[in-house]
Coordinates of C-alpha atoms in Angstrom, one line a residue:
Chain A
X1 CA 32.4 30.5 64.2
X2 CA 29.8 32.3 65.9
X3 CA 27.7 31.4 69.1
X4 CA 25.1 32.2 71.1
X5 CA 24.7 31.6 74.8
X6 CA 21.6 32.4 77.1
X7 CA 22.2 32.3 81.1
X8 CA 18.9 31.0 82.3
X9 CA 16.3 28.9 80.7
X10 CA 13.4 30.1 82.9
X11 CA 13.0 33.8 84.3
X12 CA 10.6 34.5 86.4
X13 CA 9.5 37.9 87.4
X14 CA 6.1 39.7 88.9
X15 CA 4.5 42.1 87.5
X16 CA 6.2 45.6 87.6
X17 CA 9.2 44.4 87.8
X18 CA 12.4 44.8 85.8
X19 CA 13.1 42.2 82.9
X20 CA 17.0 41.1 82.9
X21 CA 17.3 38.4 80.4
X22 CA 21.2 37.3 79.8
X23 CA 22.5 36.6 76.4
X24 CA 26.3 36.1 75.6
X25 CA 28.1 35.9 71.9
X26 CA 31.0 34.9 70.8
X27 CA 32.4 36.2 67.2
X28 CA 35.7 36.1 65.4
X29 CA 34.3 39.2 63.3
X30 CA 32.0 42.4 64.4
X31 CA 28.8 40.7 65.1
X32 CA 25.0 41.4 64.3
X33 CA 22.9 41.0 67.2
X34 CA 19.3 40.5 67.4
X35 CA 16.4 39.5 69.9
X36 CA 13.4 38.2 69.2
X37 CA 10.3 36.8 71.1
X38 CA 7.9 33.8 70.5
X39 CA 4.5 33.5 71.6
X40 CA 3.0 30.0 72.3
X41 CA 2.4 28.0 69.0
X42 CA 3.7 31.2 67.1
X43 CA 6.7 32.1 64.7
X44 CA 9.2 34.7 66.0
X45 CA 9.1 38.4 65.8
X46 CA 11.6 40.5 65.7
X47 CA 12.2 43.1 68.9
X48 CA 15.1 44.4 68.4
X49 CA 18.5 44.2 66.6
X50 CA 22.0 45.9 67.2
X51 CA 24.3 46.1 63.8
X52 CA 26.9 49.1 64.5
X53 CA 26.3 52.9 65.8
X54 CA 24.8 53.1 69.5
X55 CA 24.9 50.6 71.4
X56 CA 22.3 50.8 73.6
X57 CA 19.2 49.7 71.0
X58 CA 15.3 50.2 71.5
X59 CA 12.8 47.8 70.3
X60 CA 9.2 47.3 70.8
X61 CA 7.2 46.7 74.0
X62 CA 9.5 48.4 75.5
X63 CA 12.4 46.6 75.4
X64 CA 15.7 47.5 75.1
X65 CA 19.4 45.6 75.1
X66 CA 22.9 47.1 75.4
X67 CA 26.0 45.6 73.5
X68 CA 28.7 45.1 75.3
X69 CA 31.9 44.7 73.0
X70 CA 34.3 44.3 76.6
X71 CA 31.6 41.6 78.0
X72 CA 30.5 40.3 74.6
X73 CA 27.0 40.6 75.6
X74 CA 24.1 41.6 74.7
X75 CA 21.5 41.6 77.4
X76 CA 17.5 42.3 76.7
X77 CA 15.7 44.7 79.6
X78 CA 12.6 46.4 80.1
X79 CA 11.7 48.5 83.5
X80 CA 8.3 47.5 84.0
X81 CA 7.2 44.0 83.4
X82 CA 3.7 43.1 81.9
X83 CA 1.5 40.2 82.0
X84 CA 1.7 40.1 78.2
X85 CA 5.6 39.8 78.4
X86 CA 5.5 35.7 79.3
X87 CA 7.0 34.4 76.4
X88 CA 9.6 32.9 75.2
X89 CA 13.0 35.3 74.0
X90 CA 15.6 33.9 71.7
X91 CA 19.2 36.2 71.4
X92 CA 20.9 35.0 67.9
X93 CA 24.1 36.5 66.1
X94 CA 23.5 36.4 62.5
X95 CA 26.5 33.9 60.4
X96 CA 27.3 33.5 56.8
X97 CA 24.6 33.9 54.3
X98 CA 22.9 36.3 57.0
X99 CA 21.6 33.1 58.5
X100 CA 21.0 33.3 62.4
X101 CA 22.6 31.5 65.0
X102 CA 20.0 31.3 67.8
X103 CA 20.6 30.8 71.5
X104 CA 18.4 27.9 73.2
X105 CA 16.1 30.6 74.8
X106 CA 14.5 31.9 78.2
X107 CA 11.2 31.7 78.8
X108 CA 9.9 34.4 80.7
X109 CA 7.1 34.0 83.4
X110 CA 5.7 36.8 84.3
X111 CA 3.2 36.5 88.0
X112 CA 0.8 39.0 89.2
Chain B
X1 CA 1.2 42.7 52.4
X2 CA 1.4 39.3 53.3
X3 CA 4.1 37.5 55.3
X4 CA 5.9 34.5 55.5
X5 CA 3.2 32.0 54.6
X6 CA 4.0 27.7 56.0
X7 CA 1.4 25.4 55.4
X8 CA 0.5 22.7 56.6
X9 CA 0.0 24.4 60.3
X10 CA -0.4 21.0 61.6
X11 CA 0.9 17.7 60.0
X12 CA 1.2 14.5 61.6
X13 CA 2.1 10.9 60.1
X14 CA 3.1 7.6 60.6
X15 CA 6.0 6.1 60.7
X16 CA 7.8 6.2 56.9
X17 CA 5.7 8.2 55.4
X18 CA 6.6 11.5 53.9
X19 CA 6.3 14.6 55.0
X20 CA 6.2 17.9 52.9
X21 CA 6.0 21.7 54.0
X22 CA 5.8 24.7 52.4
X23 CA 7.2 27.9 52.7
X24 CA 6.0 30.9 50.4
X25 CA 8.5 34.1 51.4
X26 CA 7.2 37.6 51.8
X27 CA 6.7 39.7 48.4
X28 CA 10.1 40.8 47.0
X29 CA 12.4 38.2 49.5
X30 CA 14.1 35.7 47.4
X31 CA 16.1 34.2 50.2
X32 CA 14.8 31.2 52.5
X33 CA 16.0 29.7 55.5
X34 CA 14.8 26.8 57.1
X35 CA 15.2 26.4 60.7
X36 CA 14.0 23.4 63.2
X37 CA 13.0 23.5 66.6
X38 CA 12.8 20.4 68.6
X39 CA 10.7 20.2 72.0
X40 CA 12.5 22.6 74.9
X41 CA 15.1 23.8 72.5
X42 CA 16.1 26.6 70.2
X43 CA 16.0 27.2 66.6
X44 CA 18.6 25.4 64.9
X45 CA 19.3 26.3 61.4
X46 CA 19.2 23.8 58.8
X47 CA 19.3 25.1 54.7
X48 CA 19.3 28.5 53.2
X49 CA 17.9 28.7 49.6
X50 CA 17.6 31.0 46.8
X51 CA 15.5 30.5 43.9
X52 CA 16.4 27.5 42.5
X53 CA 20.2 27.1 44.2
X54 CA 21.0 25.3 47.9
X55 CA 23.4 28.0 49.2
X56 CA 24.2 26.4 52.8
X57 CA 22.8 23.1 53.6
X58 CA 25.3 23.2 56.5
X59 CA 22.4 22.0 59.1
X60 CA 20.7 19.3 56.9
X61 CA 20.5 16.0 58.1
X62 CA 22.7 13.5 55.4
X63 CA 20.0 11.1 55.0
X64 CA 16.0 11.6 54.2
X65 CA 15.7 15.7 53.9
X66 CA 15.7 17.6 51.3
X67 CA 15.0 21.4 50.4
X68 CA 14.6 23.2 47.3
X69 CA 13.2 26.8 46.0
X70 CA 12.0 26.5 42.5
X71 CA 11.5 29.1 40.3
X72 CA 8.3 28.9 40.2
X73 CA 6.1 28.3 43.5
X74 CA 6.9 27.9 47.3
X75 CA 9.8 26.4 49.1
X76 CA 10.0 22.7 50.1
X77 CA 11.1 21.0 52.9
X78 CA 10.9 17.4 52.6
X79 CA 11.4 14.7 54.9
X80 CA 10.8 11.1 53.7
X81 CA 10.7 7.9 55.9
X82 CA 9.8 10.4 58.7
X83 CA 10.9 9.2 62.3
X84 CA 9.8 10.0 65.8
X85 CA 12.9 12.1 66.5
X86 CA 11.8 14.3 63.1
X87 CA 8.6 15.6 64.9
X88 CA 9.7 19.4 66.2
X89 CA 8.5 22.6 64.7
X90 CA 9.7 23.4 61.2
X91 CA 10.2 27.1 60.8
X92 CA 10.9 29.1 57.7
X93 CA 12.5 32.6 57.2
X94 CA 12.8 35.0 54.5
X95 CA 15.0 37.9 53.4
X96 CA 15.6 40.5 50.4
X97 CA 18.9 40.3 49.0
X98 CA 21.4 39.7 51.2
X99 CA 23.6 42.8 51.5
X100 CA 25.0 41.8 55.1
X101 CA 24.3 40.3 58.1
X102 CA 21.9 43.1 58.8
X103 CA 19.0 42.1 57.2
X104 CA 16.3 41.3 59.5
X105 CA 14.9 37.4 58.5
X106 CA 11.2 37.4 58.5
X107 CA 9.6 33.8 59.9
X108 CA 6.9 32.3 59.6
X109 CA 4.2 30.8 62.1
X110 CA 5.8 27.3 61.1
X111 CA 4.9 23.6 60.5
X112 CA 4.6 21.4 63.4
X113 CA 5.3 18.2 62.4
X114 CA 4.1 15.0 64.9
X115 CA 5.3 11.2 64.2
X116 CA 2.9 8.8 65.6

């Protein structure tokens, strides 16, 4: 069975500065690996995903996430952090029937 | 194009009552999933539909919820005799056909659900 599992509930981070947020899989089969991001009283959108081919992945905003087969992780970055960036960010391997296995998420807070 | 549309936004009741939300998928998905967020937690899946068939209801509570996808019309989630513990945020997803575990699930804005 797949899981998901996010090192760090709250991030905090000023302005400028880089974005590490943690995210750890486990899957008995080649997994599908996807980040997304939820604003406040919002659904969740899509940043990026990671099905086979390179594994360093580009999304939007600038983030980007590396999958690590060795580490079985899949962490999110992005060099430069921006006000707009506090949110919260959900990693989630996707199961049977496609359906997505989510992480409990980090909530980034991001300080001037 | 429009996307995942969940109504009520907002929905709060007492204490057994009902509660019913609505999911209409994006134009050409015929694949729902329902998903649940409780206060300080993640998305935790509950059903995955397809018109008019319960593929997975793997996540379903056994008693008072129910889901279906009719032919015709939006998606239902359905909790009767609601209790305290059911108020969370009730998010629903949508794909095309399912090929692989590729496809990127579209979700909506969600339903969020309060028990007085």
């Amino acid at each position: 069975a797949q899981s998901v599992t996010q090192l760090g509930s709250h991030v905090s981070v000023s302005e400028g500065a880089l974005v590490l947020l943690r995210c750890n899989y486990s899957s008995s089969v080649p997994p599908y690996l996807f980040w997304y991001v939820q604003y406040p009283n919002q659904g969740l959108q899509l940043l990026l995903k990671y099905t086979t081919g390179a594994t360093l992945v580009k999304g939007i905003n600038g983030f980007e996430a590396e999958f690590k087969k060795s580490e079985t992780s899949f962490h999110l970055t992005k060099p430069s952090a921006h006000m707009s960036d506090a949110a919260e960010y959900f990693c989630a391997v996707s199961g049977a029937y496609n359906k997505l296995i989510f992480g409990a998420g980090t909530r980034l807070a991001v300080h001037p | 194009n429009a996307g995942v549309m969940q109504n009520p936004r907002h929905l709060v009741r007492r204490r057994g009552q009902e509660a019913r939300l609505r999911c209409s998928p994006m134009k050409g998905h015929s694949h729902v999933y329902w998903y649940r967020q409780l206060p300080e937690e993640g998305l935790k899946f509950m059903v995955y539909l397809q018109k008019e068939n319960i593929i997975d209801e793997s996540g379903m509570p056994k008693e008072r919820f129910s889901a279906e996808f009719p032919k015709e019309g939006p998606s239902i989630l359905r909790i009767q005799q609601v209790v305290r513990g059911d108020s969370a945020a009730y998010f629903c997803a949508s794909s095309p056909q399912v090929l692989s575990g590729a496809n990127v699930l579209t979700f909506g804005a969600g339903s969020r659900l309060t028990v007085l």
